[in-house]
């Protein structure tokens, strides 16, 4: 995967690209999350020329513009990119054939809007990042870790609980719908464990949204208690008897 870099403003105002360095602030926007929020938030809206549904395009652009417009000067990023899911099938489907198997396909009137949304993002002069066989979450995690390794701070624009495992001293989540920053304290409030234990808590709980089963009878509170008592999942499994 490419090293983390994105367009930034040059002194003459034109966009350039440079690698992330110490002291930078990287924004990674969960574009797929934006799309579905926009689609479900707005009523049908058809383009007059051909009747094409464009409600998700409008909603996505409004959300992206609001993010850029409302940023405080001291919080503005040096690098910003929007990350999308490339396809429904990823390496996870090879590991577990029932992964997301219960989810219906994208609505017929949303599918033609996907390329328009990517075109609109580029019209904002913002890079679109996607890769076949991987989810947007995978790319977000990779670029976030690369940016941290370079000494930058990262804001992930998403409320996706799966991304909460990434939160640390240099990575936070930002839920634009609630105007809420999600750090370690907020992750602990939700899961009862620190961010580095979120993946183990979810392994015990399961994830119905992804069609991933957990351990029968174990919910968030019990998972947090078990991890607090045994320290990690491997120790818990070794002493399951």
mmCIF file of C-alpha atoms in Angstrom:
data_model
loop_
_atom_site.group_PDB
_atom_site.id
_atom_site.type_symbol
_atom_site.label_atom_id
_atom_site.label_comp_id
_atom_site.label_asym_id
_atom_site.label_seq_id
_atom_site.Cartn_x
_atom_site.Cartn_y
_atom_site.Cartn_z
ATOM 1 C CA UNK A 1 0.000 0.000 0.000
ATOM 2 C CA UNK A 2 1.249 3.485 -0.795
ATOM 3 C CA UNK A 3 2.850 5.627 1.861
ATOM 4 C CA UNK A 4 0.546 8.208 3.384
ATOM 5 C CA UNK A 5 0.489 11.381 1.329
ATOM 6 C CA UNK A 6 -2.214 13.699 0.050
ATOM 7 C CA UNK A 7 -2.803 17.054 -1.528
ATOM 8 C CA UNK A 8 -1.959 20.161 0.471
ATOM 9 C CA UNK A 9 -2.042 23.829 -0.404
ATOM 10 C CA UNK A 10 1.123 25.291 -1.869
ATOM 11 C CA UNK A 11 2.075 28.955 -1.251
ATOM 12 C CA UNK A 12 0.568 29.915 -4.603
ATOM 13 C CA UNK A 13 -2.696 28.176 -3.721
ATOM 14 C CA UNK A 14 -2.331 25.246 -6.110
ATOM 15 C CA UNK A 15 -2.602 21.675 -4.778
ATOM 16 C CA UNK A 16 0.584 19.696 -4.362
ATOM 17 C CA UNK A 17 1.396 16.367 -2.784
ATOM 18 C CA UNK A 18 3.987 15.642 -0.148
ATOM 19 C CA UNK A 19 4.617 12.847 2.377
ATOM 20 C CA UNK A 20 3.280 13.166 5.901
ATOM 21 C CA UNK A 21 5.817 14.400 8.434
ATOM 22 C CA UNK A 22 6.093 15.090 12.153
ATOM 23 C CA UNK A 23 3.638 17.707 13.387
ATOM 24 C CA UNK A 24 1.164 17.234 10.506
ATOM 25 C CA UNK A 25 -2.553 16.661 11.017
ATOM 26 C CA UNK A 26 -4.128 14.023 8.780
ATOM 27 C CA UNK A 27 -7.891 13.796 8.197
ATOM 28 C CA UNK A 28 -9.225 10.469 6.877
ATOM 29 C CA UNK A 29 -12.902 10.617 5.941
ATOM 30 C CA UNK A 30 -14.963 7.417 5.899
ATOM 31 C CA UNK A 31 -16.567 8.095 2.530
ATOM 32 C CA UNK A 32 -18.668 4.942 2.498
ATOM 33 C CA UNK A 33 -20.206 5.884 5.820
ATOM 34 C CA UNK A 34 -21.002 9.343 4.444
ATOM 35 C CA UNK A 35 -22.692 7.845 1.369
ATOM 36 C CA UNK A 36 -25.179 5.670 3.240
ATOM 37 C CA UNK A 37 -25.950 8.360 5.775
ATOM 38 C CA UNK A 38 -26.675 10.775 2.947
ATOM 39 C CA UNK A 39 -28.786 8.278 0.997
ATOM 40 C CA UNK A 40 -31.034 7.420 3.943
ATOM 41 C CA UNK A 41 -31.263 10.997 5.215
ATOM 42 C CA UNK A 42 -32.661 12.589 2.060
ATOM 43 C CA UNK A 43 -35.857 11.885 0.119
ATOM 44 C CA UNK A 44 -35.651 10.859 -3.545
ATOM 45 C CA UNK A 45 -34.215 13.558 -5.785
ATOM 46 C CA UNK A 46 -34.042 13.040 -9.533
ATOM 47 C CA UNK A 47 -31.870 14.777 -12.097
ATOM 48 C CA UNK A 48 -34.114 16.562 -14.571
ATOM 49 C CA UNK A 49 -32.078 15.645 -17.644
ATOM 50 C CA UNK A 50 -32.467 11.879 -17.328
ATOM 51 C CA UNK A 51 -34.312 11.154 -14.091
ATOM 52 C CA UNK A 52 -31.228 9.710 -12.381
ATOM 53 C CA UNK A 53 -31.495 9.574 -8.597
ATOM 54 C CA UNK A 54 -28.924 11.945 -7.032
ATOM 55 C CA UNK A 55 -30.013 12.334 -3.402
ATOM 56 C CA UNK A 56 -26.893 10.584 -2.080
ATOM 57 C CA UNK A 57 -24.653 12.788 -4.235
ATOM 58 C CA UNK A 58 -26.276 15.924 -2.871
ATOM 59 C CA UNK A 59 -26.195 14.727 0.728
ATOM 60 C CA UNK A 60 -22.585 13.566 0.450
ATOM 61 C CA UNK A 61 -21.459 16.909 -1.004
ATOM 62 C CA UNK A 62 -23.328 18.821 1.691
ATOM 63 C CA UNK A 63 -21.705 16.743 4.431
ATOM 64 C CA UNK A 64 -18.222 17.088 2.954
ATOM 65 C CA UNK A 65 -18.641 20.825 2.423
ATOM 66 C CA UNK A 66 -19.889 21.257 6.011
ATOM 67 C CA UNK A 67 -16.841 19.390 7.307
ATOM 68 C CA UNK A 68 -14.484 21.670 5.372
ATOM 69 C CA UNK A 69 -16.425 24.848 6.107
ATOM 70 C CA UNK A 70 -16.843 24.367 9.852
ATOM 71 C CA UNK A 71 -13.264 23.370 10.705
ATOM 72 C CA UNK A 72 -11.653 25.601 13.294
ATOM 73 C CA UNK A 73 -8.434 27.190 12.009
ATOM 74 C CA UNK A 74 -6.335 25.419 14.642
ATOM 75 C CA UNK A 75 -7.818 22.036 13.682
ATOM 76 C CA UNK A 76 -7.412 22.274 9.902
ATOM 77 C CA UNK A 77 -5.535 19.303 8.434
ATOM 78 C CA UNK A 78 -2.337 19.397 6.454
ATOM 79 C CA UNK A 79 -3.548 16.281 4.603
ATOM 80 C CA UNK A 80 -7.071 15.115 3.830
ATOM 81 C CA UNK A 81 -8.450 12.188 1.859
ATOM 82 C CA UNK A 82 -11.782 10.427 1.460
ATOM 83 C CA UNK A 83 -11.660 6.633 1.619
ATOM 84 C CA UNK A 84 -14.220 4.376 -0.082
ATOM 85 C CA UNK A 85 -15.080 0.698 -0.211
ATOM 86 C CA UNK A 86 -13.959 -0.626 -3.597
ATOM 87 C CA UNK A 87 -16.203 -3.697 -3.782
ATOM 88 C CA UNK A 88 -18.460 -5.876 -1.677
ATOM 89 C CA UNK A 89 -16.100 -8.883 -1.769
ATOM 90 C CA UNK A 90 -12.917 -8.609 0.299
ATOM 91 C CA UNK A 91 -10.325 -10.910 1.792
ATOM 92 C CA UNK A 92 -12.660 -11.376 4.782
ATOM 93 C CA UNK A 93 -15.111 -13.269 2.596
ATOM 94 C CA UNK A 94 -12.348 -15.754 1.842
ATOM 95 C CA UNK A 95 -11.637 -16.198 5.555
ATOM 96 C CA UNK A 96 -15.316 -16.461 6.521
ATOM 97 C CA UNK A 97 -17.827 -17.117 3.759
ATOM 98 C CA UNK A 98 -20.804 -15.833 5.782
ATOM 99 C CA UNK A 99 -19.213 -12.430 6.419
ATOM 100 C CA UNK A 100 -21.952 -9.834 5.790
ATOM 101 C CA UNK A 101 -23.881 -12.547 3.947
ATOM 102 C CA UNK A 102 -27.170 -11.346 5.434
ATOM 103 C CA UNK A 103 -26.821 -7.828 4.032
ATOM 104 C CA UNK A 104 -28.929 -6.986 0.998
ATOM 105 C CA UNK A 105 -27.137 -5.484 -2.016
ATOM 106 C CA UNK A 106 -26.980 -1.704 -2.366
ATOM 107 C CA UNK A 107 -30.284 -0.189 -3.556
ATOM 108 C CA UNK A 108 -30.634 -0.033 -7.320
ATOM 109 C CA UNK A 109 -31.057 3.748 -7.271
ATOM 110 C CA UNK A 110 -27.893 4.203 -5.183
ATOM 111 C CA UNK A 111 -25.450 2.168 -7.291
ATOM 112 C CA UNK A 112 -25.326 4.665 -10.225
ATOM 113 C CA UNK A 113 -24.521 7.422 -7.721
ATOM 114 C CA UNK A 114 -21.246 5.833 -6.571
ATOM 115 C CA UNK A 115 -19.128 7.061 -9.532
ATOM 116 C CA UNK A 116 -20.779 10.490 -9.353
ATOM 117 C CA UNK A 117 -19.821 10.784 -5.672
ATOM 118 C CA UNK A 118 -16.204 9.966 -6.456
ATOM 119 C CA UNK A 119 -16.260 12.527 -9.262
ATOM 120 C CA UNK A 120 -17.732 15.099 -6.862
ATOM 121 C CA UNK A 121 -15.002 14.366 -4.301
ATOM 122 C CA UNK A 122 -12.312 14.999 -6.901
ATOM 123 C CA UNK A 123 -14.122 18.222 -7.813
ATOM 124 C CA UNK A 124 -13.441 19.323 -4.230
ATOM 125 C CA UNK A 125 -9.770 18.675 -5.105
ATOM 126 C CA UNK A 126 -9.671 15.909 -2.493
ATOM 127 C CA UNK A 127 -8.069 12.508 -3.184
ATOM 128 C CA UNK A 128 -10.289 9.410 -3.359
ATOM 129 C CA UNK A 129 -8.596 6.306 -1.960
ATOM 130 C CA UNK A 130 -9.851 2.758 -2.537
ATOM 131 C CA UNK A 131 -8.361 -0.658 -3.212
ATOM 132 C CA UNK A 132 -9.840 -3.846 -4.615
ATOM 133 C CA UNK A 133 -10.218 -6.595 -2.025
ATOM 134 C CA UNK A 134 -10.132 -4.257 0.960
ATOM 135 C CA UNK A 135 -12.700 -2.270 2.918
ATOM 136 C CA UNK A 136 -12.436 1.434 3.569
ATOM 137 C CA UNK A 137 -11.690 0.555 7.215
ATOM 138 C CA UNK A 138 -8.573 -1.341 6.170
ATOM 139 C CA UNK A 139 -7.175 1.605 4.249
ATOM 140 C CA UNK A 140 -8.089 4.044 7.009
ATOM 141 C CA UNK A 141 -6.265 1.891 9.555
ATOM 142 C CA UNK A 142 -3.195 1.566 7.327
ATOM 143 C CA UNK A 143 -2.891 5.267 6.528
ATOM 144 C CA UNK A 144 -3.583 6.207 10.155
ATOM 145 C CA UNK A 145 -0.787 3.966 11.422
ATOM 146 C CA UNK A 146 1.610 5.229 8.751
ATOM 147 C CA UNK A 147 0.822 8.820 9.705
ATOM 148 C CA UNK A 148 1.378 8.088 13.393
ATOM 149 C CA UNK A 149 4.684 6.409 12.608
ATOM 150 C CA UNK A 150 5.693 9.609 10.800
ATOM 151 C CA UNK A 151 4.882 11.682 13.903
ATOM 152 C CA UNK A 152 1.574 13.146 12.703
ATOM 153 C CA UNK A 153 -1.782 13.340 14.446
ATOM 154 C CA UNK A 154 -4.808 11.692 12.828
ATOM 155 C CA UNK A 155 -8.513 12.467 12.887
ATOM 156 C CA UNK A 156 -10.720 9.735 11.436
ATOM 157 C CA UNK A 157 -14.054 11.226 10.390
ATOM 158 C CA UNK A 158 -16.389 8.379 11.270
ATOM 159 C CA UNK A 159 -18.547 6.998 14.069
ATOM 160 C CA UNK A 160 -17.965 3.358 13.055
ATOM 161 C CA UNK A 161 -17.387 1.286 16.187
ATOM 162 C CA UNK A 162 -15.004 -0.994 14.275
ATOM 163 C CA UNK A 163 -12.568 1.922 13.966
ATOM 164 C CA UNK A 164 -12.544 2.590 17.710
ATOM 165 C CA UNK A 165 -9.812 -0.025 18.157
ATOM 166 C CA UNK A 166 -7.457 2.429 16.414
ATOM 167 C CA UNK A 167 -7.833 5.204 19.007
ATOM 168 C CA UNK A 168 -4.606 6.052 20.808
ATOM 169 C CA UNK A 169 -2.487 9.062 21.730
ATOM 170 C CA UNK A 170 -2.258 10.179 18.104
ATOM 171 C CA UNK A 171 -5.581 8.951 16.632
ATOM 172 C CA UNK A 172 -9.091 10.147 17.453
ATOM 173 C CA UNK A 173 -12.457 9.641 15.769
ATOM 174 C CA UNK A 174 -14.770 12.519 14.943
ATOM 175 C CA UNK A 175 -18.518 11.961 14.579
ATOM 176 C CA UNK A 176 -19.706 14.898 12.483
ATOM 177 C CA UNK A 177 -23.392 14.099 13.013
ATOM 178 C CA UNK A 178 -23.033 14.578 16.777
ATOM 179 C CA UNK A 179 -20.084 16.989 16.537
ATOM 180 C CA UNK A 180 -18.333 14.658 18.980
ATOM 181 C CA UNK A 181 -14.701 13.633 19.271
ATOM 182 C CA UNK A 182 -14.135 10.029 20.297
ATOM 183 C CA UNK A 183 -11.002 9.369 22.294
ATOM 184 C CA UNK A 184 -9.957 6.646 24.718
ATOM 185 C CA UNK A 185 -12.439 7.757 27.392
ATOM 186 C CA UNK A 186 -15.376 7.571 24.968
ATOM 187 C CA UNK A 187 -14.280 4.146 23.732
ATOM 188 C CA UNK A 188 -14.101 2.879 27.324
ATOM 189 C CA UNK A 189 -17.549 4.329 27.991
ATOM 190 C CA UNK A 190 -18.968 2.327 25.061
ATOM 191 C CA UNK A 191 -17.123 -0.991 25.420
ATOM 192 C CA UNK A 192 -15.901 -1.016 29.030
ATOM 193 C CA UNK A 193 -12.366 -1.706 27.788
ATOM 194 C CA UNK A 194 -9.464 0.343 26.465
ATOM 195 C CA UNK A 195 -9.150 0.768 22.672
ATOM 196 C CA UNK A 196 -6.456 -1.908 22.384
ATOM 197 C CA UNK A 197 -8.926 -4.454 23.813
ATOM 198 C CA UNK A 198 -11.877 -3.508 21.585
ATOM 199 C CA UNK A 199 -11.091 -6.194 19.007
ATOM 200 C CA UNK A 200 -11.014 -8.846 21.740
ATOM 201 C CA UNK A 201 -14.281 -7.584 23.229
ATOM 202 C CA UNK A 202 -15.923 -7.740 19.811
ATOM 203 C CA UNK A 203 -14.614 -11.272 19.277
ATOM 204 C CA UNK A 204 -16.501 -12.304 22.408
ATOM 205 C CA UNK A 205 -19.623 -10.235 21.733
ATOM 206 C CA UNK A 206 -19.854 -10.882 18.007
ATOM 207 C CA UNK A 207 -21.140 -8.364 15.491
ATOM 208 C CA UNK A 208 -24.633 -8.844 14.108
ATOM 209 C CA UNK A 209 -24.160 -6.052 11.567
ATOM 210 C CA UNK A 210 -21.352 -8.070 9.943
ATOM 211 C CA UNK A 211 -23.013 -11.455 10.548
ATOM 212 C CA UNK A 212 -20.135 -12.506 12.822
ATOM 213 C CA UNK A 213 -21.215 -14.726 15.735
ATOM 214 C CA UNK A 214 -19.898 -14.206 19.233
ATOM 215 C CA UNK A 215 -19.826 -16.456 22.274
ATOM 216 C CA UNK A 216 -23.380 -17.402 23.271
ATOM 217 C CA UNK A 217 -24.551 -15.538 26.365
ATOM 218 C CA UNK A 218 -21.744 -12.971 26.343
ATOM 219 C CA UNK A 219 -22.692 -9.330 25.862
ATOM 220 C CA UNK A 220 -20.676 -6.116 26.222
ATOM 221 C CA UNK A 221 -20.712 -6.046 30.036
ATOM 222 C CA UNK A 222 -19.683 -9.681 30.443
ATOM 223 C CA UNK A 223 -16.973 -9.320 27.787
ATOM 224 C CA UNK A 224 -15.546 -6.295 29.596
ATOM 225 C CA UNK A 225 -15.615 -8.137 32.923
ATOM 226 C CA UNK A 226 -13.871 -11.200 31.496
ATOM 227 C CA UNK A 227 -11.154 -9.162 29.818
ATOM 228 C CA UNK A 228 -10.647 -7.152 32.980
ATOM 229 C CA UNK A 229 -10.266 -10.368 34.998
ATOM 230 C CA UNK A 230 -8.121 -12.393 32.592
ATOM 231 C CA UNK A 231 -6.267 -9.606 30.785
ATOM 232 C CA UNK A 232 -6.611 -10.832 27.211
ATOM 233 C CA UNK A 233 -8.524 -13.245 25.009
ATOM 234 C CA UNK A 234 -5.735 -15.835 24.759
ATOM 235 C CA UNK A 235 -5.522 -16.176 28.551
ATOM 236 C CA UNK A 236 -9.298 -16.347 28.805
ATOM 237 C CA UNK A 237 -9.478 -19.132 26.193
ATOM 238 C CA UNK A 238 -6.673 -21.053 27.884
ATOM 239 C CA UNK A 239 -8.620 -20.986 31.155
ATOM 240 C CA UNK A 240 -12.095 -21.399 29.665
ATOM 241 C CA UNK A 241 -12.715 -24.536 31.727
#
